[in-house]
PDB file of C-alpha atoms and ligand atoms in Angstrom:
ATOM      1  CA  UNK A   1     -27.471  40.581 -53.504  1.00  0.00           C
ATOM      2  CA  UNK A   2     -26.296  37.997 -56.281  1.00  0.00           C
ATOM      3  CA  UNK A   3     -24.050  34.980 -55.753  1.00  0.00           C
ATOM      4  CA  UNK A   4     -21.833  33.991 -58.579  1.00  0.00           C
ATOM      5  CA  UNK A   5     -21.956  30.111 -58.214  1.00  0.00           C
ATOM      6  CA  UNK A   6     -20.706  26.897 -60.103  1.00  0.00           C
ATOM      7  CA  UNK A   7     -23.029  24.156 -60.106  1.00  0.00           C
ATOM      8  CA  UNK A   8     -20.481  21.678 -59.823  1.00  0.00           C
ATOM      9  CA  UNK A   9     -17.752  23.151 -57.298  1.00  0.00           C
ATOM     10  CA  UNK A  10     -16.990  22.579 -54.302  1.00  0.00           C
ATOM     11  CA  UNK A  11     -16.685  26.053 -52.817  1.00  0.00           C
ATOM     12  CA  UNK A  12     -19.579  27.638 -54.047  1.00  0.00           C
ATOM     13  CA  UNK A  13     -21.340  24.207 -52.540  1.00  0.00           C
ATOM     14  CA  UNK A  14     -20.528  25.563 -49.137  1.00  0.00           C
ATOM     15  CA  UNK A  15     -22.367  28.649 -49.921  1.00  0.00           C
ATOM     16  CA  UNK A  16     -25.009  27.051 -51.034  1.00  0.00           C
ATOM     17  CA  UNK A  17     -25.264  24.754 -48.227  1.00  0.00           C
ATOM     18  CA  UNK A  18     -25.294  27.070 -45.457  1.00  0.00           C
ATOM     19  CA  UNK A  19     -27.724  29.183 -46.880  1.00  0.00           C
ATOM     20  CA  UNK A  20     -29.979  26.212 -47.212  1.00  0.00           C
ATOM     21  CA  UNK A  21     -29.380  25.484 -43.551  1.00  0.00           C
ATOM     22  CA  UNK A  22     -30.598  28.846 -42.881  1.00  0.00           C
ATOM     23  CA  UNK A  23     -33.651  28.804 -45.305  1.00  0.00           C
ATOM     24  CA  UNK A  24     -31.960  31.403 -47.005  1.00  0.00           C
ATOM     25  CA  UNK A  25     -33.993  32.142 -50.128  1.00  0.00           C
ATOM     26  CA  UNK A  26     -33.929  35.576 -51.724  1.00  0.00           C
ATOM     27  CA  UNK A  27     -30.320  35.563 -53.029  1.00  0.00           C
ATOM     28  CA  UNK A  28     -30.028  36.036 -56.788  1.00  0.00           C
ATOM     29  CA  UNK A  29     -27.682  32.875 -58.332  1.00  0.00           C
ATOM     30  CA  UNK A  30     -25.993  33.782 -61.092  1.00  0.00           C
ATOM     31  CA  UNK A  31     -24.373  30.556 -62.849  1.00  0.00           C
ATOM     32  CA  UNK A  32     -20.731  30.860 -64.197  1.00  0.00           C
ATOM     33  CA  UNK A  33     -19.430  28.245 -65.723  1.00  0.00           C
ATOM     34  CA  UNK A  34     -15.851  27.469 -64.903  1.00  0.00           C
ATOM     35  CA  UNK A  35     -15.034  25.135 -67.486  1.00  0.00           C
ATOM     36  CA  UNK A  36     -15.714  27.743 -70.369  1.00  0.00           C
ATOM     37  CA  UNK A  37     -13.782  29.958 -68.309  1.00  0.00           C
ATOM     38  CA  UNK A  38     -16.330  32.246 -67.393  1.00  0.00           C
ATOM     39  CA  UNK A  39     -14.879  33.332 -63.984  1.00  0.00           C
ATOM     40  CA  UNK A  40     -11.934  34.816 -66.384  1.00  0.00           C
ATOM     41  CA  UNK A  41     -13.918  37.277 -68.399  1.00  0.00           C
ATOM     42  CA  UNK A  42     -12.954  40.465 -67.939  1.00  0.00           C
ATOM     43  CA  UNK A  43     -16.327  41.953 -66.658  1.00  0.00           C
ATOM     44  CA  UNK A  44     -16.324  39.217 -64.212  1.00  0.00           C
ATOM     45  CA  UNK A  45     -12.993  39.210 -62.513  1.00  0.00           C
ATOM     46  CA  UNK A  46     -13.737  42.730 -61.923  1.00  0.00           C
ATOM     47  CA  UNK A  47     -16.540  42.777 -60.512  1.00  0.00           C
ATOM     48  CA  UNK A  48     -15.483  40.268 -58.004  1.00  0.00           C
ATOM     49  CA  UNK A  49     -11.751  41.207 -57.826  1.00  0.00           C
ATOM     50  CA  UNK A  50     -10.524  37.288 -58.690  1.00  0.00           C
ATOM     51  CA  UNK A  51     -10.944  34.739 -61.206  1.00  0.00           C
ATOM     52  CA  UNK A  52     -12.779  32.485 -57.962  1.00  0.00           C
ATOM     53  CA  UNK A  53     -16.358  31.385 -57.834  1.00  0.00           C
ATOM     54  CA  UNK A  54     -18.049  31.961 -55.264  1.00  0.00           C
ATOM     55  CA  UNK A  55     -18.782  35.902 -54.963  1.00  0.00           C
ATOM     56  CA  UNK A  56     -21.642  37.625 -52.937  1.00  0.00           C
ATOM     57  CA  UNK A  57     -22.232  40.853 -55.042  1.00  0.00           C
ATOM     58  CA  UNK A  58     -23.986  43.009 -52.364  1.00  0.00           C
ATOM     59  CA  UNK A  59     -25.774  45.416 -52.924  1.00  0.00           C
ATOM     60  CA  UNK A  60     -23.597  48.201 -53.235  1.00  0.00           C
ATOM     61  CA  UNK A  61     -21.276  46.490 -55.707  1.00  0.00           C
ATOM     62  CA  UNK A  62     -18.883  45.325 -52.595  1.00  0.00           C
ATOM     63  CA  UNK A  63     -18.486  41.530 -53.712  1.00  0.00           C
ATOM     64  CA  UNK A  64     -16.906  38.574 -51.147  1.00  0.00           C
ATOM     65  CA  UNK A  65     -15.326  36.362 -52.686  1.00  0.00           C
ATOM     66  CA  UNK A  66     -14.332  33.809 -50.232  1.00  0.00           C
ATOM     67  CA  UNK A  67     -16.852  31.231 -49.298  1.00  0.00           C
ATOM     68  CA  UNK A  68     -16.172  31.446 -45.730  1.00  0.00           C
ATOM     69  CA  UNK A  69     -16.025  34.684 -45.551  1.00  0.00           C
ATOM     70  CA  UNK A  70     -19.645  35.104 -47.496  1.00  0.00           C
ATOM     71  CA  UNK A  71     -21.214  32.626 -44.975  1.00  0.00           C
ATOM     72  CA  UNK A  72     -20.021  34.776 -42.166  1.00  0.00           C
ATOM     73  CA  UNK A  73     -21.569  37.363 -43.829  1.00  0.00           C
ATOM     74  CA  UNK A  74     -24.722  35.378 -44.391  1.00  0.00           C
ATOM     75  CA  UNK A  75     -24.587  34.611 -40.638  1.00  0.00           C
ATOM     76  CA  UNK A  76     -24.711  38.355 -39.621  1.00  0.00           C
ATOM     77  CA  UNK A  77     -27.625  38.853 -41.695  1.00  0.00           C
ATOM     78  CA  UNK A  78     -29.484  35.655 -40.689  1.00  0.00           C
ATOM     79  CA  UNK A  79     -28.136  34.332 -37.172  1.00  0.00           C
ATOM     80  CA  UNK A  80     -29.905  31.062 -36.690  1.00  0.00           C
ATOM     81  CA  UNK A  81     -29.865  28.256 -37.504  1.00  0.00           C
ATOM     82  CA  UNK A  82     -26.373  29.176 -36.470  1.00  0.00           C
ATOM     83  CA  UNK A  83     -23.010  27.706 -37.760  1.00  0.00           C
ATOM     84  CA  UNK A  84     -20.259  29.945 -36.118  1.00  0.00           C
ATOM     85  CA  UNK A  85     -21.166  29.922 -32.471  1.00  0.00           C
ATOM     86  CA  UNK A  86     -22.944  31.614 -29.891  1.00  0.00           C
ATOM     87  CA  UNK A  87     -20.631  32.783 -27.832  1.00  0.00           C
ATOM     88  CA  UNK A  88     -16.878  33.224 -27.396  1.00  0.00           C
ATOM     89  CA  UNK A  89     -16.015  29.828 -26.361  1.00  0.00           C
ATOM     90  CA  UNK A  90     -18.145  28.381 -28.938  1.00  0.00           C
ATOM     91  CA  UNK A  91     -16.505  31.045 -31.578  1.00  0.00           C
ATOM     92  CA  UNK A  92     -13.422  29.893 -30.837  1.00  0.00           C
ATOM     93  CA  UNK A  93     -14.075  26.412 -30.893  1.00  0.00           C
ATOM     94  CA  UNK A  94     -15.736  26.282 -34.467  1.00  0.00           C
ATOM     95  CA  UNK A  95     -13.009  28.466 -35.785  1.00  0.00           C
ATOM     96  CA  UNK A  96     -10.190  26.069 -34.683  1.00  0.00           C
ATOM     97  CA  UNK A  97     -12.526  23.409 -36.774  1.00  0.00           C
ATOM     98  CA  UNK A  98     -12.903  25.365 -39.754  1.00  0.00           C
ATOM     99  CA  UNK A  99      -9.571  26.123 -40.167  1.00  0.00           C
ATOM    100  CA  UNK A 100      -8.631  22.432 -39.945  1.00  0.00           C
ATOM    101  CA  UNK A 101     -11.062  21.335 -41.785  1.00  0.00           C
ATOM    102  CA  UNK A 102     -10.220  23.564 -44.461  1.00  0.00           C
ATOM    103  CA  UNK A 103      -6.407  23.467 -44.390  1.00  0.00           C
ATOM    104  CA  UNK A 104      -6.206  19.503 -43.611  1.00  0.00           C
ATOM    105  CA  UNK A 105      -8.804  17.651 -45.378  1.00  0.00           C
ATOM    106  CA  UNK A 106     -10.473  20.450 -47.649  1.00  0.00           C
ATOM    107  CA  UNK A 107      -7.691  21.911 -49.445  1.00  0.00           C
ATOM    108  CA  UNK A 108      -6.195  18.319 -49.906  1.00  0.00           C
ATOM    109  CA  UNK A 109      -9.022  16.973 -51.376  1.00  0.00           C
ATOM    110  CA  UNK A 110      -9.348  19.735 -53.783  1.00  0.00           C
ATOM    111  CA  UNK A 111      -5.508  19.654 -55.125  1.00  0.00           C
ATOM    112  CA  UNK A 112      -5.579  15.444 -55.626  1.00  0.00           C
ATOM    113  CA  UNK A 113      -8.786  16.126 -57.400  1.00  0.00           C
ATOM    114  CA  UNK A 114      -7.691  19.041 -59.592  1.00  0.00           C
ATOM    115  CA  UNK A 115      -4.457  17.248 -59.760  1.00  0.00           C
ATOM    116  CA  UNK A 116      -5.809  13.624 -61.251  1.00  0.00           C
ATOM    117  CA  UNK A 117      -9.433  13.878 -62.697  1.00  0.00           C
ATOM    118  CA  UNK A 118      -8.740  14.258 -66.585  1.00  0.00           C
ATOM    119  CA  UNK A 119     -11.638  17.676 -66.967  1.00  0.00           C
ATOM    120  CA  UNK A 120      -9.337  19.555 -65.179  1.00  0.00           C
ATOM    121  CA  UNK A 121      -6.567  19.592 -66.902  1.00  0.00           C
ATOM    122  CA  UNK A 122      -8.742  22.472 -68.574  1.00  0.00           C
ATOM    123  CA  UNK A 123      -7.836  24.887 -64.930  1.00  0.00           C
ATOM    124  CA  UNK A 124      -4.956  23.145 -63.637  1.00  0.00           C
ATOM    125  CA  UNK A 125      -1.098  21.946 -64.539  1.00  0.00           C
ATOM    126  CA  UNK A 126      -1.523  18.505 -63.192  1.00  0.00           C
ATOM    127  CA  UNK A 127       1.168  16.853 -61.821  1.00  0.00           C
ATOM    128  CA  UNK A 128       0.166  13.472 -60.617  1.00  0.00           C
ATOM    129  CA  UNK A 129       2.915  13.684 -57.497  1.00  0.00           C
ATOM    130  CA  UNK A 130       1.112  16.479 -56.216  1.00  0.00           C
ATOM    131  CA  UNK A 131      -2.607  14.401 -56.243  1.00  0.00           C
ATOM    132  CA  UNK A 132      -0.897  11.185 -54.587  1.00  0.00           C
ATOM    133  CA  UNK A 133       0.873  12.993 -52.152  1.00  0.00           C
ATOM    134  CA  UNK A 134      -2.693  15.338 -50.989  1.00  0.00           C
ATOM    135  CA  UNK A 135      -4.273  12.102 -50.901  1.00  0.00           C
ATOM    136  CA  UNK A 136      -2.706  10.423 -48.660  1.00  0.00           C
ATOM    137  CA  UNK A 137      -2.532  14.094 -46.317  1.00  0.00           C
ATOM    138  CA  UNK A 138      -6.578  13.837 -46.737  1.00  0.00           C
ATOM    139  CA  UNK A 139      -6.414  10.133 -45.570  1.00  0.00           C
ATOM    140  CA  UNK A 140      -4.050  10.974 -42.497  1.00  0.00           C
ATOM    141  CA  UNK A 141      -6.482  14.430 -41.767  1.00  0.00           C
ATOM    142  CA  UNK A 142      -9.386  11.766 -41.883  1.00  0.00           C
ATOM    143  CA  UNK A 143      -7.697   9.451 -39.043  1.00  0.00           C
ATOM    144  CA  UNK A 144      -7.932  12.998 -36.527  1.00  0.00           C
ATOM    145  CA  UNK A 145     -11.796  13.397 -37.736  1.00  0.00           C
ATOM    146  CA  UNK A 146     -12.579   9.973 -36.927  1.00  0.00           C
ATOM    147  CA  UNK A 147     -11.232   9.921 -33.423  1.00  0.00           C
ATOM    148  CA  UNK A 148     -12.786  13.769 -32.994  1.00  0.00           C
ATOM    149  CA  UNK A 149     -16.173  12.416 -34.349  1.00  0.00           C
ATOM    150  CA  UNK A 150     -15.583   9.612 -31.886  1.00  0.00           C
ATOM    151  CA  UNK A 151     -16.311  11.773 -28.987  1.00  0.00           C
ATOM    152  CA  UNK A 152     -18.489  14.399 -30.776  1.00  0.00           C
ATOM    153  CA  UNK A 153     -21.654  14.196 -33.165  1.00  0.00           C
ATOM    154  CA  UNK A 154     -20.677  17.119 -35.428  1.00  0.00           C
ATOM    155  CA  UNK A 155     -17.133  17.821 -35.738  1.00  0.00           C
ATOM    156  CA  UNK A 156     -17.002  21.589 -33.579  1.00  0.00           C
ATOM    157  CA  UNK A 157     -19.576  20.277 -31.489  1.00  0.00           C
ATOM    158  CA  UNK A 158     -22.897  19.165 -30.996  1.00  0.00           C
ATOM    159  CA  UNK A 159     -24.277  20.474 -33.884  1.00  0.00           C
ATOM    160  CA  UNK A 160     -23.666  20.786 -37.190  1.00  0.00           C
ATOM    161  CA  UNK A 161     -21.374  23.798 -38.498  1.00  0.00           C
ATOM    162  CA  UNK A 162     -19.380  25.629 -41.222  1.00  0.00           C
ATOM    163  CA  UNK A 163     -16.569  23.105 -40.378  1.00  0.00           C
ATOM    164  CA  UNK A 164     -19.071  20.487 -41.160  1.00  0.00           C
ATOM    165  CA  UNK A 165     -20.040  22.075 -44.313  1.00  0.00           C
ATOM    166  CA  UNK A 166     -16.494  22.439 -45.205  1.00  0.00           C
ATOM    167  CA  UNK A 167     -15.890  18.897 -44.274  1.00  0.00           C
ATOM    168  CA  UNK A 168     -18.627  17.334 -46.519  1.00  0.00           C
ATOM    169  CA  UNK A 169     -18.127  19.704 -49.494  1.00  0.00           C
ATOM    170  CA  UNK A 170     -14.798  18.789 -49.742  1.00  0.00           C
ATOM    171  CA  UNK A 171     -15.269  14.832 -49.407  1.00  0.00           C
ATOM    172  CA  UNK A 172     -18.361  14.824 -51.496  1.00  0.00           C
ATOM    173  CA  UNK A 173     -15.775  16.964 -54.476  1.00  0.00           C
ATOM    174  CA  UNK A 174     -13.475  13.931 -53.871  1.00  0.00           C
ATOM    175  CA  UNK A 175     -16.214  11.337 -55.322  1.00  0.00           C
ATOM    176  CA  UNK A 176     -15.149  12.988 -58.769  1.00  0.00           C
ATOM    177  CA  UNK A 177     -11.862  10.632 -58.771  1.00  0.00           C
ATOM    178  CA  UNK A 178     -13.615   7.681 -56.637  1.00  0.00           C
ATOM    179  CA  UNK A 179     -12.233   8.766 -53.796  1.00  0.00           C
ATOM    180  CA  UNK A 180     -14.132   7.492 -50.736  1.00  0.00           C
ATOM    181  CA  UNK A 181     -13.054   8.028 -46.824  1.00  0.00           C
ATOM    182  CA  UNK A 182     -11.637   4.386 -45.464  1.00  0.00           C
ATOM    183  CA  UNK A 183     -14.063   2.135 -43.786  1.00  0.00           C
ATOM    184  CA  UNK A 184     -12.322   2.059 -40.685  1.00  0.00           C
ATOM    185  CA  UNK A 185     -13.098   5.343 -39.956  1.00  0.00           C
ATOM    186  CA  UNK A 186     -16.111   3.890 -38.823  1.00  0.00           C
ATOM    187  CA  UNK A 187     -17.331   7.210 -37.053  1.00  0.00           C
ATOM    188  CA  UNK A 188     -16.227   9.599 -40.160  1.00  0.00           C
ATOM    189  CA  UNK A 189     -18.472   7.069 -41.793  1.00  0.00           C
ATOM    190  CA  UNK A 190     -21.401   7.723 -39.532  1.00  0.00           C
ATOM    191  CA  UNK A 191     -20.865  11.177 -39.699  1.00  0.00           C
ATOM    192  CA  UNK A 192     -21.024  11.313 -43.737  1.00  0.00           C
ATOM    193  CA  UNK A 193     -24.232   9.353 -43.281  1.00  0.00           C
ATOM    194  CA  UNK A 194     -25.820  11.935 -41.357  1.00  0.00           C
ATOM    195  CA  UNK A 195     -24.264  15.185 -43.223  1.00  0.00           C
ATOM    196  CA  UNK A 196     -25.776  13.273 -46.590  1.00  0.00           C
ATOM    197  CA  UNK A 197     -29.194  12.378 -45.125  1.00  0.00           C
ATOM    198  CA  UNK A 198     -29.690  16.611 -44.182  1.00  0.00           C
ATOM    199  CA  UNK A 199     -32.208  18.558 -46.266  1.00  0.00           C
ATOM    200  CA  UNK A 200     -29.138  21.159 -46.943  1.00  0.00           C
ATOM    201  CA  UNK A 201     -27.697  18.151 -49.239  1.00  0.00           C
ATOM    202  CA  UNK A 202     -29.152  18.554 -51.961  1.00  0.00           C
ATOM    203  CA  UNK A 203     -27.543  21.951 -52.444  1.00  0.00           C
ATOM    204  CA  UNK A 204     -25.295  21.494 -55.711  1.00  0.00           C
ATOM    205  CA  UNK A 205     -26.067  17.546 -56.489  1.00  0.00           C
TER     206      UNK A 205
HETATM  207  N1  LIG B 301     -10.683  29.999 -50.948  1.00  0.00           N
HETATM  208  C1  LIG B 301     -11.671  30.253 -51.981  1.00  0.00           C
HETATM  209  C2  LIG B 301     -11.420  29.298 -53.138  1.00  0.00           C
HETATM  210  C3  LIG B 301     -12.256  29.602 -54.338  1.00  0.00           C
HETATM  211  C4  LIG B 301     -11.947  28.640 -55.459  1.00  0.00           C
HETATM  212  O1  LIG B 301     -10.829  28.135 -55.593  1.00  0.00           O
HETATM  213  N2  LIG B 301     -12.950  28.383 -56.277  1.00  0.00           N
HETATM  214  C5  LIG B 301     -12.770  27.493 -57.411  1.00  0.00           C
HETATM  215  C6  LIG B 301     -14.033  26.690 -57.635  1.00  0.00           C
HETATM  216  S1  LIG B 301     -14.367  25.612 -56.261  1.00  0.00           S
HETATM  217  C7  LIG B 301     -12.485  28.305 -58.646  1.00  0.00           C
HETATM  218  O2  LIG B 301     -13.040  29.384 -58.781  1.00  0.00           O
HETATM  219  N3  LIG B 301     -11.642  27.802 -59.525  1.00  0.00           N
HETATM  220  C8  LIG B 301     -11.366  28.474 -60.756  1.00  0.00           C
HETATM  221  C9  LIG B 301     -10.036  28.098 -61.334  1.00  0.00           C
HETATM  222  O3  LIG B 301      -9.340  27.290 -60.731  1.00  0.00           O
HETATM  223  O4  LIG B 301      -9.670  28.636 -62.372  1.00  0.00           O
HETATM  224  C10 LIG B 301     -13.076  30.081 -51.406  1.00  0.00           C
HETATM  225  O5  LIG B 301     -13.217  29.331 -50.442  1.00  0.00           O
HETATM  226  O6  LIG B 301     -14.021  30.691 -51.907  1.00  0.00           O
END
């Protein structure tokens, strides 16, 4: 297998993350570089069907191109440590966090950073309405984290999960236009703490 990665991306981050959760090891990483536009050359978009970083080339020639969807993958292959739950109730629950993770805070993140930081002007037609307004979404998504994190020590549950991943990747991206979650969220705060101190951290710093 060979996973086409960005060093500096958020989404290929994830990837990276999990699989260094899982002590995942024997993965080829092949670097594209985004801001040559790499991930539009025409060999590459079709061998992974999009213009997107990450991929998972398997072996076969079938390539993923969705982070979440390669970590699922990933999982199947190598179920533990796991990060999607053990059973249904558990499945469930982490999905329910991954999707809000990824559609409330994640995806937010990502536009008011594409949308402001000058480098990206290179990918993106930045309007500065649309950076302002995911901001302040990605400040409101952080309230409902706080008061979740207030009753839980990962975000799904007691351990630490894809939504987790998502959740860190995604605020850690944010740095990149000095964004920083607001110290009130004083349990978002101890979570960060934690998700930073992890081995699996140093995947794409
Ligand atoms: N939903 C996709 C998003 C992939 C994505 O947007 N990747 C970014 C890098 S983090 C990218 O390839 N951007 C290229 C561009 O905007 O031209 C995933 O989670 O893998």
């Amino acid at each position: 297998m060979k996973l086409y990665d960005s060093r500096r991306a958020p989404n290929p981050r994830r990837v990276r993350w999990a699989m260094a959760e899982k002590g995942i090891d024997d993965i080829e990483i092949v670097q594209v570089d985004i801001m040559k536009g790499e991930h539009r050359a025409s060999d590459y978009v079709a061998r992974a069907g999009l213009a997107n970083v990450p991929a998972l080339e398997l072996d076969d020639g079938t390539a993923i191109t969705e982070s979440i969807a390669i970590c699922r993958y990933l999982e199947s292959l190598y179920p533990e440590p796991n990060l999607f739950g053990r059973n249904p109730r558990e499945m469930a629950e982490i999905e329910m966090w991954i999707r809000r993770t990824e559609m409330m805070l994640a995806t937010p993140l990502m536009l008011s950073v594409r949308h402001a930081h000058p480098a990206l002007a290179a990918l993106e037609n930045q309007v500065p309405e649309v950076a302002e307004t995911n901001r302040a979404a990605a400040v409101r998504a952080l309230g409902v984290f706080d008061r979740r994190l207030g009753e839980s020590a990962f975000i799904a549950t007691d351990r630490v999960t894809m939504a987790d991943i998502i959740a860190i990747t995604g605020i850690d991206f944010s740095r990149m236009i000095q964004f920083a979650p607001p110290a009130e969220f004083t349990h978002v705060a101890r979570w960060v703490a934690a998700m930073r101190a992890r081995p699996a951290a140093a995947a794409g710093m």
